[in-house]
Coordinates of C-alpha atoms in Angstrom, one line a residue:
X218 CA -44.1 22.8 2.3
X219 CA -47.2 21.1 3.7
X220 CA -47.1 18.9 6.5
X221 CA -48.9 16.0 7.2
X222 CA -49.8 14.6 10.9
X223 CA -51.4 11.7 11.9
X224 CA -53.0 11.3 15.5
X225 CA -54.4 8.8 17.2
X226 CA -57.5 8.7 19.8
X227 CA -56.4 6.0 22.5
X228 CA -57.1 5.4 26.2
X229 CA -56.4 8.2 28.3
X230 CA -52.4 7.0 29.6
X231 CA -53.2 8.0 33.2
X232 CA -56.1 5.4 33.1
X233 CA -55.9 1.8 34.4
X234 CA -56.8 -0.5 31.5
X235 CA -59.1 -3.4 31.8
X236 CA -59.7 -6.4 29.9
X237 CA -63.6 -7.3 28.9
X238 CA -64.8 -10.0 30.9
X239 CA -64.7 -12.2 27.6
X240 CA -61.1 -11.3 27.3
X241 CA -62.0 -10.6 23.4
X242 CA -60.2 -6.8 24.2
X243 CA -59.5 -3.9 26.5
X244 CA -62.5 -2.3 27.7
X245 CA -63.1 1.2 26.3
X246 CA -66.9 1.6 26.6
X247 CA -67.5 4.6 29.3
X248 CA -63.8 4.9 29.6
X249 CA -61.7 8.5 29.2
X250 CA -59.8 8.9 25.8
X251 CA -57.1 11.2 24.8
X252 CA -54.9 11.9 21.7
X253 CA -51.6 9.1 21.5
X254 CA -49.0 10.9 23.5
X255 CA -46.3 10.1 20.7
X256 CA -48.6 11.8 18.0
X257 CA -48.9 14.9 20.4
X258 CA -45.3 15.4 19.9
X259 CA -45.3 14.9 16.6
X260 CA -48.1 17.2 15.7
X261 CA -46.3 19.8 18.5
X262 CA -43.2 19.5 15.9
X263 CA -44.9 20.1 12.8
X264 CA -46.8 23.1 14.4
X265 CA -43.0 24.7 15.4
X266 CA -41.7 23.7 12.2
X267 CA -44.7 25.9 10.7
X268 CA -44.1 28.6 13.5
X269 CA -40.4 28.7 11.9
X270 CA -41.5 29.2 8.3
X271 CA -40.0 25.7 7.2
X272 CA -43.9 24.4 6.2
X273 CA -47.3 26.8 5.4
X274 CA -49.4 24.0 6.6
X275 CA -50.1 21.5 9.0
X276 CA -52.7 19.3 7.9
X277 CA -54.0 16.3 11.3
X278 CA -55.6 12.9 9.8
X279 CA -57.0 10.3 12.1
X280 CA -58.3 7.1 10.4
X281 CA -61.3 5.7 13.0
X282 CA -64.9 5.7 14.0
X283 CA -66.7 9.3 15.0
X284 CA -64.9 9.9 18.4
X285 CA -62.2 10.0 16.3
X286 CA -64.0 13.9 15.5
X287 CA -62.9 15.1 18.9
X288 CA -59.3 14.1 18.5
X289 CA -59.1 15.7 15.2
X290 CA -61.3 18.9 17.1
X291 CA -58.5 18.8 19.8
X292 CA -55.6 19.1 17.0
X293 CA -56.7 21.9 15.2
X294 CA -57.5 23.8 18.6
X295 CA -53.8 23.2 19.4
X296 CA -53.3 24.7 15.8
X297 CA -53.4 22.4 12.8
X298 CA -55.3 24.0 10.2
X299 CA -56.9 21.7 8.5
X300 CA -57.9 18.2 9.6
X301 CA -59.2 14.9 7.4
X302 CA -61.0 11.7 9.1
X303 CA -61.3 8.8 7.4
X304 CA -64.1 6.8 8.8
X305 CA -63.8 3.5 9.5
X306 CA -65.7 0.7 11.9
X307 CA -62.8 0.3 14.2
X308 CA -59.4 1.8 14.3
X309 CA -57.6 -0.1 11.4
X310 CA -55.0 -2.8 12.0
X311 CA -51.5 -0.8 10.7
X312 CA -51.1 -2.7 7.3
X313 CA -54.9 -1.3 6.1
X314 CA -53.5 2.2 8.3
X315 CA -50.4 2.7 6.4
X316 CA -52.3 1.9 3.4
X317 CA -55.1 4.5 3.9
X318 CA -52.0 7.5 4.9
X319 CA -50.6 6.6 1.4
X320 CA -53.4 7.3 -0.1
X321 CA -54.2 10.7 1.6
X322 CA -50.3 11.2 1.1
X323 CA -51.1 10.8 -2.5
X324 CA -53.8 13.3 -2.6
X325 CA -52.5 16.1 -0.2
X326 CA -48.6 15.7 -1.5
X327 CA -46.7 16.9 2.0
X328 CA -43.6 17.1 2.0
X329 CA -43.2 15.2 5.5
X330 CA -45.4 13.0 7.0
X331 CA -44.6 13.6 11.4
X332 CA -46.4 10.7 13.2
X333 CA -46.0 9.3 16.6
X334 CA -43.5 6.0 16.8
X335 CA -46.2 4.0 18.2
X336 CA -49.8 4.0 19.9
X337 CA -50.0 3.3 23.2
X338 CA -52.7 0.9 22.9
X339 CA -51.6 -1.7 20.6
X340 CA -47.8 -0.8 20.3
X341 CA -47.5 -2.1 17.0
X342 CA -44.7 0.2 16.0
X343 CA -45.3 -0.5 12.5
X344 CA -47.3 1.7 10.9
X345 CA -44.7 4.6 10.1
X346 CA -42.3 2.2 8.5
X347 CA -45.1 0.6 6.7
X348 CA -46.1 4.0 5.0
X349 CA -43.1 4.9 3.9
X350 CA -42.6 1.9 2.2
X351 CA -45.5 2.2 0.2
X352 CA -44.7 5.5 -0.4
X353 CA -41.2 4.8 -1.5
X354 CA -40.0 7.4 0.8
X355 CA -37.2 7.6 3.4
X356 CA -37.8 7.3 6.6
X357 CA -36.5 8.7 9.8
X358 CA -37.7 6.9 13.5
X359 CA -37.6 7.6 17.0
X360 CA -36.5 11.2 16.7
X361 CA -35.3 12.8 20.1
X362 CA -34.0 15.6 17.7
X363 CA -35.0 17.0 14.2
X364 CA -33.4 19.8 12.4
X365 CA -34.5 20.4 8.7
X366 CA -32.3 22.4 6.2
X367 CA -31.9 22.6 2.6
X368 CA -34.5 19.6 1.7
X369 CA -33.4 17.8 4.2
X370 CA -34.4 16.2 7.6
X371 CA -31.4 15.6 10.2
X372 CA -32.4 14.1 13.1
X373 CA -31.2 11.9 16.0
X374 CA -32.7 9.0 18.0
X375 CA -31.6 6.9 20.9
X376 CA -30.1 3.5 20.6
X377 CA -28.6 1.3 23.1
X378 CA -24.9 2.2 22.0
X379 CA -25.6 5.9 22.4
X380 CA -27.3 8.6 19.7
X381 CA -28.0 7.8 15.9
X382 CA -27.7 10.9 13.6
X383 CA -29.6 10.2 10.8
X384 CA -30.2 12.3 7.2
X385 CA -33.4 11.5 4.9
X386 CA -34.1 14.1 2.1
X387 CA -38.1 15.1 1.9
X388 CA -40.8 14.0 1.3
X389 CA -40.0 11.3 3.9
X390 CA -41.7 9.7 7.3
X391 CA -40.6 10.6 10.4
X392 CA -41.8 9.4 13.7
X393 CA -41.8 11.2 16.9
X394 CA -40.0 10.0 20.5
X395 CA -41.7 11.3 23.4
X396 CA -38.2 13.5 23.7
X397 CA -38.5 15.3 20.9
X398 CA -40.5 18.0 22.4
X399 CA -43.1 18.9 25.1
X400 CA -46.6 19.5 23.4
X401 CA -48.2 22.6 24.0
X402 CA -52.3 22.6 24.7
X403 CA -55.1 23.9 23.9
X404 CA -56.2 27.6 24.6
X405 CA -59.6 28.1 25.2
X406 CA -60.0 30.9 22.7
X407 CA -57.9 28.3 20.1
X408 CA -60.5 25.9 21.0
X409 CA -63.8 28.2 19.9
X410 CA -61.7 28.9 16.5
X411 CA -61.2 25.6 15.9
X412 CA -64.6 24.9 14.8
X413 CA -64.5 26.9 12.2
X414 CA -61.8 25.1 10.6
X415 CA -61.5 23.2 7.7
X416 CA -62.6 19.5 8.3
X417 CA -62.7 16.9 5.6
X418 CA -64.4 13.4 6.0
X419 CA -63.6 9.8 3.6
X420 CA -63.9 6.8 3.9
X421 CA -61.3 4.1 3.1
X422 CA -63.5 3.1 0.2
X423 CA -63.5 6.5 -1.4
X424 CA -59.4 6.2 -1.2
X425 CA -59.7 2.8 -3.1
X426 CA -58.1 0.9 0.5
X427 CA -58.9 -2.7 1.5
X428 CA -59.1 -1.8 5.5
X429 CA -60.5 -5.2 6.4
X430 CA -58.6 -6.9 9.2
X431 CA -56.3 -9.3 8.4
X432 CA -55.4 -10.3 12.2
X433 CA -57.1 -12.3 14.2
X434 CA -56.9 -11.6 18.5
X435 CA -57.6 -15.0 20.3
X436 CA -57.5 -13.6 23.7
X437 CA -56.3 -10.8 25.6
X438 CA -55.1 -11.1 29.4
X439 CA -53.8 -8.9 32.0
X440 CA -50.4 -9.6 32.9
X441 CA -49.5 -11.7 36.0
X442 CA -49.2 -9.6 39.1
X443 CA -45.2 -8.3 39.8
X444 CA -43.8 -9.9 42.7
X445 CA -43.0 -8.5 46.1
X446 CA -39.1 -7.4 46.5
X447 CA -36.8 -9.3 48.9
X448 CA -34.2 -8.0 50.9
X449 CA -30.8 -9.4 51.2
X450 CA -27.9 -9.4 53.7
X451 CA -25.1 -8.8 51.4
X452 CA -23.6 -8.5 48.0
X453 CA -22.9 -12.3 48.0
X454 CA -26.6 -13.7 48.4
X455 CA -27.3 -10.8 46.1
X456 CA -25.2 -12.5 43.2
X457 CA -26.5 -15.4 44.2
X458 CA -30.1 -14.7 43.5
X459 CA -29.0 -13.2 40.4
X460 CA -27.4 -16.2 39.3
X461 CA -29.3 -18.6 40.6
X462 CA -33.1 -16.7 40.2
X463 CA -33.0 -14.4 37.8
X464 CA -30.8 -15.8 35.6
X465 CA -29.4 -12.0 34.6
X466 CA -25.5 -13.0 35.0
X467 CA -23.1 -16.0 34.4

């Protein structure tokens, strides 16, 4: 079975973000960059799934401009083996996204599609259950668990009642929690062999996709600044303020 793994370049997650002094985005010019954290763990899967003999390949794709290249570089030094970009302008909005994995779904045919539940940077969270509705495949989110057998994928995911078990025969979708795994790195030697790997460039117009932007951002602000903590002199002024203040209890 092949594997198919998407990842995502985004701002570094131990970086401050800042907004542009036009407010028309966050500022990424000069700024450090790193592969989505959520797509780490889904690549990290796919690689043990490979390790266990449950795939034979583990293809990355990253749909983007060219720094997108070092994300994709970074995957197959942790040990994809091959890699596709699709080069875009800008990092798709997830509609034209899901639409452009479809297509490379179409022409790689994996039997799973691992990708991260969301990017950090715009948290859309849509872009997984998007592609597998195009694809008319099942679809399996927030894993904190998967466990594949007999064709098909059981896996769990947190909800606010407790764990979801959930069973989706391949080819399917399935997005990655952040406790699914812990992502292994890069190995220096990994990293020189890397380059020698195979690494395939498109572009949305060769896959027949519309990736024009069909959302419009008016303004982006930083949020307001968290207010200072009080302290109280006993459980009955704290009740009170959580009555009366926060409005958290009847």
């Amino acid at each position: 079975m092949k594997i198919l793994v998407t990842v995502k370049r985004v701002i570094d997650p131990y970086i401050k973000v800042r907004v542009r002094a036009d407010q028309s985005a966050v500022e990424t010019d000069g700024v450090k960059m790193a592969m989505n954290p959520f797509c780490e763990n889904a690549l990290e899967e796919a690689l043990r799934w490979r390790e266990a003999g449950i795939a034979n390949e583990v293809v990355v794709l990253s749909v983007g401009n060219d720094s997108c290249v070092e994300t994709l570089r970074t995957a197959l030094a942790i040990g994809a083996d091959r890699a596709i970009h699709v080069k875009a302008a800008n990092t798709p909005q997830p509609l034209a996204t899901a639409k452009i994995i479809t297509a490379v779904a179409k022409r790689e045919d994996p039997g799973v599609i691992w990708m991260g539940k969301q990017g950090i940077d715009g948290d859309y969270n849509q872009t997984g259950q998007m592609t597998a509705a195009l694809l008319g495949w099942g679809q399996g989110l927030f894993l904190s668990s998967a466990k594949f057998a007999d064709g098909v994928v059981t896996g769990e995911s947190e909800v606010d009642s407790g764990i979801r078990v959930i069973q989706v025969k391949t080819p399917c979708v399935l997005t990655a929690d952040l406790r699914l795994n812990e992502a292994r790195y890069a190995t220096l030697p990994n990293i020189m062999k890397a380059k020698k790997k195979p690494f395939e460039t498109l572009t949305p117009e060769e896959l027949s996709v519309d990736a024009s932007d069909r959302l419009t951002t008016l303004i982006v602000n930083t949020p307001p600044p968290r207010a200072g903590g009080v302290r109280v002199a006993d459980v009955a002024e704290l009740v009170s303020k959580l009555r009366e203040e926060a409005k958290v209890i009847a």
